[in-house]
Structure formats: structure tokens, C-alpha cells
Short mmCIF file of N, CA and C in Angstrom, two decimals:
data_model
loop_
_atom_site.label_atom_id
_atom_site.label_comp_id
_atom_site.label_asym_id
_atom_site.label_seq_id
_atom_site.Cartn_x
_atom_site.Cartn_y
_atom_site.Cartn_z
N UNK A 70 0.84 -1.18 0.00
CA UNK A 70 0.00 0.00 0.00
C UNK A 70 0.89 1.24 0.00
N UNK A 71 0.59 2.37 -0.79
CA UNK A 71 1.02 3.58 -1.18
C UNK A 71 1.05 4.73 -0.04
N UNK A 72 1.57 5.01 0.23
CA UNK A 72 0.77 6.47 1.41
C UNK A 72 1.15 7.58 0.49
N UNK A 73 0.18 8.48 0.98
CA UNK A 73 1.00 10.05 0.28
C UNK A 73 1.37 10.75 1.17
N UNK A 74 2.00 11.80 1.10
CA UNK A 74 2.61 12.40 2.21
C UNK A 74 1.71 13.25 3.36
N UNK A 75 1.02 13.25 2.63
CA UNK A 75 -0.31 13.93 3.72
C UNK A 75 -0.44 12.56 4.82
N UNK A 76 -0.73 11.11 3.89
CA UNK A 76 -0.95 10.33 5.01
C UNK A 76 0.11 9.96 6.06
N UNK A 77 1.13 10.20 5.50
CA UNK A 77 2.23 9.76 6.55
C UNK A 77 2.29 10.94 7.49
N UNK A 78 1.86 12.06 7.45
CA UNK A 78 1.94 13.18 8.32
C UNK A 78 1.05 12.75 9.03
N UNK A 79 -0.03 12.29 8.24
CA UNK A 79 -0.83 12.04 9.39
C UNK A 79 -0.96 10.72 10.20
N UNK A 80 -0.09 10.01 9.82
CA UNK A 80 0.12 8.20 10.92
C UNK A 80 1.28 9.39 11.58
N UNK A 81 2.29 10.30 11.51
CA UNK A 81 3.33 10.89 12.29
C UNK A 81 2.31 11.76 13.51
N UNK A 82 1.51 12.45 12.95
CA UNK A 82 0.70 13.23 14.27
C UNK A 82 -0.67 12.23 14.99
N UNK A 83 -0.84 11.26 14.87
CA UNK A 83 -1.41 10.65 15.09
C UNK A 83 -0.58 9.87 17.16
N UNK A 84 0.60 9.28 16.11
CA UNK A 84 1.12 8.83 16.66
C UNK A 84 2.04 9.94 17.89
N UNK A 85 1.97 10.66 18.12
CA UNK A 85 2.32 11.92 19.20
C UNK A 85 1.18 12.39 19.57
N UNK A 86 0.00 12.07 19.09
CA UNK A 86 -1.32 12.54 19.60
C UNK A 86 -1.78 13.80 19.29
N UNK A 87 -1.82 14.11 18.41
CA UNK A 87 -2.00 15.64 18.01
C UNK A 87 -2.86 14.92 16.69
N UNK A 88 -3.51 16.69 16.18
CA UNK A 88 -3.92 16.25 14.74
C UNK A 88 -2.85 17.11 13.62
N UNK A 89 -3.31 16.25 12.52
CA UNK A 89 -2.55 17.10 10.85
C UNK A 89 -2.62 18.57 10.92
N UNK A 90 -3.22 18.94 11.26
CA UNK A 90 -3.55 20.48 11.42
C UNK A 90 -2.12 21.44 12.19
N UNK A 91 -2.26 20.59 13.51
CA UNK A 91 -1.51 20.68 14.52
C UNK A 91 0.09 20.77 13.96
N UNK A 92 0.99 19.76 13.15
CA UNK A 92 1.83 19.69 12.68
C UNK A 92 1.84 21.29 11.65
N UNK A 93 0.52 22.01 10.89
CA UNK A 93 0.72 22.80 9.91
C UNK A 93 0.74 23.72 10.53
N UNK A 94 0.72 24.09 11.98
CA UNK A 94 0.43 25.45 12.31
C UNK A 94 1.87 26.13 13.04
N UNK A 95 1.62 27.15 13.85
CA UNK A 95 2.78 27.57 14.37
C UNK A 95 2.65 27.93 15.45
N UNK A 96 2.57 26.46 15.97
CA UNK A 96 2.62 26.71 17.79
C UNK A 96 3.66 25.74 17.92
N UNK A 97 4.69 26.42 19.00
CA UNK A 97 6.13 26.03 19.43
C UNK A 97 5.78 25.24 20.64
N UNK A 98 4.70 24.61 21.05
CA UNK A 98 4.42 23.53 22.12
C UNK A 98 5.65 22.36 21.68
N UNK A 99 6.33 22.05 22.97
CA UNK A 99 6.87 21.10 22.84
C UNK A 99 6.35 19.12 21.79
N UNK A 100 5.63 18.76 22.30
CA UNK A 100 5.20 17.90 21.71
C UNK A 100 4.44 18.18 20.13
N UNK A 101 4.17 19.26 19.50
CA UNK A 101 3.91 19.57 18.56
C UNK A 101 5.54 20.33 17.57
N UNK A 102 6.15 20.67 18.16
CA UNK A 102 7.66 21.28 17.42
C UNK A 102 8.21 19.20 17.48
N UNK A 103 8.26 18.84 18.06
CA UNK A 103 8.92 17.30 17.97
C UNK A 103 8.10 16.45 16.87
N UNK A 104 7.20 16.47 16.59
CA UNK A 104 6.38 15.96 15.92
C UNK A 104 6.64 16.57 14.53
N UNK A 105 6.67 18.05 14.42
CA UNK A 105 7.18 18.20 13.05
C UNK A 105 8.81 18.29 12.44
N UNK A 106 9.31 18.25 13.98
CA UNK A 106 10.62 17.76 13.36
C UNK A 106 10.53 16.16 13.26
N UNK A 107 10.02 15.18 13.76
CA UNK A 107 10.15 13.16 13.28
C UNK A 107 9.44 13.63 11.90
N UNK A 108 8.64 15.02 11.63
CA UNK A 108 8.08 14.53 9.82
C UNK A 108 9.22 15.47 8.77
N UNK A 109 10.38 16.50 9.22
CA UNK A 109 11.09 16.80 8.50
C UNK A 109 12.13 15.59 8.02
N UNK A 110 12.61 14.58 9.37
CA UNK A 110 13.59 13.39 9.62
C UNK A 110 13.02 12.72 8.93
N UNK A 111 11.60 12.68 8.84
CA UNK A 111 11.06 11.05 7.77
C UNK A 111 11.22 11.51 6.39
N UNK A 112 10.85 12.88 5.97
CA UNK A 112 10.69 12.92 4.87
C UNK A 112 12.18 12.84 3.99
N UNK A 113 13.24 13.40 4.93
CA UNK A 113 14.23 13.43 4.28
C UNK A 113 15.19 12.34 4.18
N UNK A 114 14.71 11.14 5.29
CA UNK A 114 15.19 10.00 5.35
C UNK A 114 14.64 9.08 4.28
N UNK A 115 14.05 9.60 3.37
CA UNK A 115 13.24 8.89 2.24
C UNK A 115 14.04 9.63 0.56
N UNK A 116 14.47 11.06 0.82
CA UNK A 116 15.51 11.31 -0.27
C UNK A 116 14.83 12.38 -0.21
N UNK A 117 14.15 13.05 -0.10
CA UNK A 117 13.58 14.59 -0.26
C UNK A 117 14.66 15.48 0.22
N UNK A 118 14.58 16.94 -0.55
CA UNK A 118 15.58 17.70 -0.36
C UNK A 118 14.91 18.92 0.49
N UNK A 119 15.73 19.52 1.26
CA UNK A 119 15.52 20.09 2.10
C UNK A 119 14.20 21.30 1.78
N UNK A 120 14.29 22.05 0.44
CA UNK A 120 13.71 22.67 -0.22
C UNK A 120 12.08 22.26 -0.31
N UNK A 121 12.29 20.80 -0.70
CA UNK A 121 11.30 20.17 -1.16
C UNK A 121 10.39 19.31 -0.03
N UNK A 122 10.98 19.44 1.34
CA UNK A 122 10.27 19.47 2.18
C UNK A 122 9.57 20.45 2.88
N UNK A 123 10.50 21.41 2.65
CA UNK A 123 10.00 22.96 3.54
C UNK A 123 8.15 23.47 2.66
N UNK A 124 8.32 23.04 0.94
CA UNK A 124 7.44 23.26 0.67
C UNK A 124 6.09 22.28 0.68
N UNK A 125 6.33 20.86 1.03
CA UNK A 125 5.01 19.84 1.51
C UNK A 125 4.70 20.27 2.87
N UNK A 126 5.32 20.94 3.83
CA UNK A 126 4.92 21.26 5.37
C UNK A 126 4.61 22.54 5.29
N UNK A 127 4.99 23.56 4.25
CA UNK A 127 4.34 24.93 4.29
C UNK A 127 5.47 25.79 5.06
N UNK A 128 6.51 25.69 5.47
CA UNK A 128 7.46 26.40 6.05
C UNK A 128 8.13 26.91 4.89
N UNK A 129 8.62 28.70 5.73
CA UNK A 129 8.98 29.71 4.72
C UNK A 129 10.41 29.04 4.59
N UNK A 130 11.08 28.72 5.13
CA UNK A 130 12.74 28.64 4.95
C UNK A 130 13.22 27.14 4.98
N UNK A 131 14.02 26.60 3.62
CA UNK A 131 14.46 25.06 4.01
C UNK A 131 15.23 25.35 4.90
N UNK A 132 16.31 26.07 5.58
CA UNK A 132 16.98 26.09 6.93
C UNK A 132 16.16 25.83 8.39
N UNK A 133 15.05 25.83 8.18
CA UNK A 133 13.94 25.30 9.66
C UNK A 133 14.23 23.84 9.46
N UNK A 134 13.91 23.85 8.04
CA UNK A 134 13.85 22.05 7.93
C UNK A 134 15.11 21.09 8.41
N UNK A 135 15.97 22.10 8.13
CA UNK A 135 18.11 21.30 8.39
C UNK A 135 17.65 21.47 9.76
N UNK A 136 17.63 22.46 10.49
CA UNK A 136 17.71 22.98 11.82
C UNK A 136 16.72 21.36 12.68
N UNK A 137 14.90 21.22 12.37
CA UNK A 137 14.42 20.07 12.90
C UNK A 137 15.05 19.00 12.22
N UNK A 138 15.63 18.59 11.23
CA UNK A 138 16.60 16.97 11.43
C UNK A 138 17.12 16.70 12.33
N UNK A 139 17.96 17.84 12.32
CA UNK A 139 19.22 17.94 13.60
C UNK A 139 18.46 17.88 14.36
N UNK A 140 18.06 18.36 15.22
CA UNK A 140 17.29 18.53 16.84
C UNK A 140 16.70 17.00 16.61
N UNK A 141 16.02 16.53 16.16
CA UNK A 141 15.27 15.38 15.52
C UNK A 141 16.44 13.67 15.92
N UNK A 142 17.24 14.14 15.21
CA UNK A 142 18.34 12.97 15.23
C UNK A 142 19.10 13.25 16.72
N UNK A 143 19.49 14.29 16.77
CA UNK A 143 20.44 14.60 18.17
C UNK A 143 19.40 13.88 19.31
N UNK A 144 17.87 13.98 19.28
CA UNK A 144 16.79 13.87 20.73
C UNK A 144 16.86 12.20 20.64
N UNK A 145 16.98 11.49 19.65
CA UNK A 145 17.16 10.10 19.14
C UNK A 145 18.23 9.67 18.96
N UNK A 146 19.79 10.09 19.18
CA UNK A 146 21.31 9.58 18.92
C UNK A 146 21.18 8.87 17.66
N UNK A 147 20.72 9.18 16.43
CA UNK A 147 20.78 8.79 15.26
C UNK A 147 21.97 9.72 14.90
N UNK A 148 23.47 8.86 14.50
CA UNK A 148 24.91 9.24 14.10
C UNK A 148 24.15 10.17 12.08
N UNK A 149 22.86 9.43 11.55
CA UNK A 149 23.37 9.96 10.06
C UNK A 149 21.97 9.62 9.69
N UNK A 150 21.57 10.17 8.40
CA UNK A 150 20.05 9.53 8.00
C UNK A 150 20.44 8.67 7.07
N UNK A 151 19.75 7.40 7.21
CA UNK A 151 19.81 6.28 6.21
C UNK A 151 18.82 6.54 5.12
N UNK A 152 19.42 6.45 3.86
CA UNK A 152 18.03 6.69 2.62
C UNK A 152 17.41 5.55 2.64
N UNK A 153 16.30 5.96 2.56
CA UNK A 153 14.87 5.20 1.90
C UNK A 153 14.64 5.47 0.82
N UNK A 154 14.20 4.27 0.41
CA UNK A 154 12.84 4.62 -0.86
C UNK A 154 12.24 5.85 -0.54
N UNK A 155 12.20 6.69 -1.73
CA UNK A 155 11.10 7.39 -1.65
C UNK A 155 9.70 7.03 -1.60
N UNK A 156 9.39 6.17 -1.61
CA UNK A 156 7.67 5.72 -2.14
C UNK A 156 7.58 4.53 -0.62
N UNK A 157 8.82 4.81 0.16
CA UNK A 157 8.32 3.35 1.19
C UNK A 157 7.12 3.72 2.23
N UNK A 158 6.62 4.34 2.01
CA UNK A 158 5.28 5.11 2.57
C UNK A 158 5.52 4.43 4.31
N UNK A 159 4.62 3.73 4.63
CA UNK A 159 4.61 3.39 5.82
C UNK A 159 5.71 2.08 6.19
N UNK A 160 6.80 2.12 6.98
CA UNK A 160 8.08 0.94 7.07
C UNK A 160 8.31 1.33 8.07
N UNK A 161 9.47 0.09 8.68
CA UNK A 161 9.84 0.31 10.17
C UNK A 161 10.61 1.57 10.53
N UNK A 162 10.84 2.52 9.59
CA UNK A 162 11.16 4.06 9.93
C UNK A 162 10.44 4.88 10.32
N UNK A 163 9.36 4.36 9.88
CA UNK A 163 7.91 5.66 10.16
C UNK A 163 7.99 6.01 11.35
N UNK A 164 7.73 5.32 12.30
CA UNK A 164 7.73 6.35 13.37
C UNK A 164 8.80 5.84 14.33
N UNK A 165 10.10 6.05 14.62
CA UNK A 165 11.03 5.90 14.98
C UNK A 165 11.24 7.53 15.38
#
């Protein structure tokens, strides 16, 4: 089965307990800033470029997006991002 990126945002805010919405907006609540940094880390752990994530999440600057990997990987001791498939929609990365 396929996901699109909307759906994987939304098995990602699901899974932190929040809704899709929640991930699009701009509230700096802890558990909502973590949540959209595990969907900057997924998306780019799949081959998306920094650019090209900033514009599926609606953020003005791909430098937010570098900035939540990092914070993202550092809160998880992940040394590097492993590529994925782009198309591996839902896999044992998803929500890691």
C-alpha cells in the first residue's frame, strides 16, 4: 500500500497525539515542534531535499527544515540519515 505524504503526516501526528492540522500550524508547544521535526527526519530520510520538504509542510525557509533533522536525530542519537525509498510510505522508519 502507497501512502502520500499527507498520510504519513498524518500516521506521524497521530502517533504523538496531536492532529494534521496541529503539525501545519505555528505553535512552538513542545510535543507539537517534535512531531514536526520526526516529519522533516522522515521525509528526508526517504531522499527529499531540504527545499522540497519545507514546501510539503508549508514552512517559509528550508533552513527550519536542516535545523528540525538535527534537533530530531540529536533527541534520538541517530549518528546519520539512512536513505529510503522514496515511495516506502509506511516501514519500520515511520515512526522511529
Amino acid at each position: 500500500m502507497f501512502l502520500t505524504g499527507a498520510d504519513q503526516i498524518g500516521m506521524i501526528a497521530e502517533h504523538y497525539g496531536i492532529t494534521r492540522d496541529d503539525i501545519f500550524s505555528r505553535s512552538r508547544k513542545a510535543k507539537i515542534v517534535q512531531a514536526r521535526q520526526h516529519c522533516y527526519w522522515h521525509f528526508r530520510a526517504r531522499g527529499r531535499s531540504f527545499p522540497e520538504i519545507a514546501r510539503l509542510l508549508k514552512v517559509k525557509d528550508h533552513t527550519t527544515v536542516m535545523h528540525g533533522c538535527k534537533r530530531h536525530m540529536e533527541r534520538h542519537a541517530l549518528v546519520e540519515i539512512t536513505p529510503m525509498p522514496r515511495n516506502a510510505g509506511y516501514s519500520e522508519g515511520l515512526l522511529t
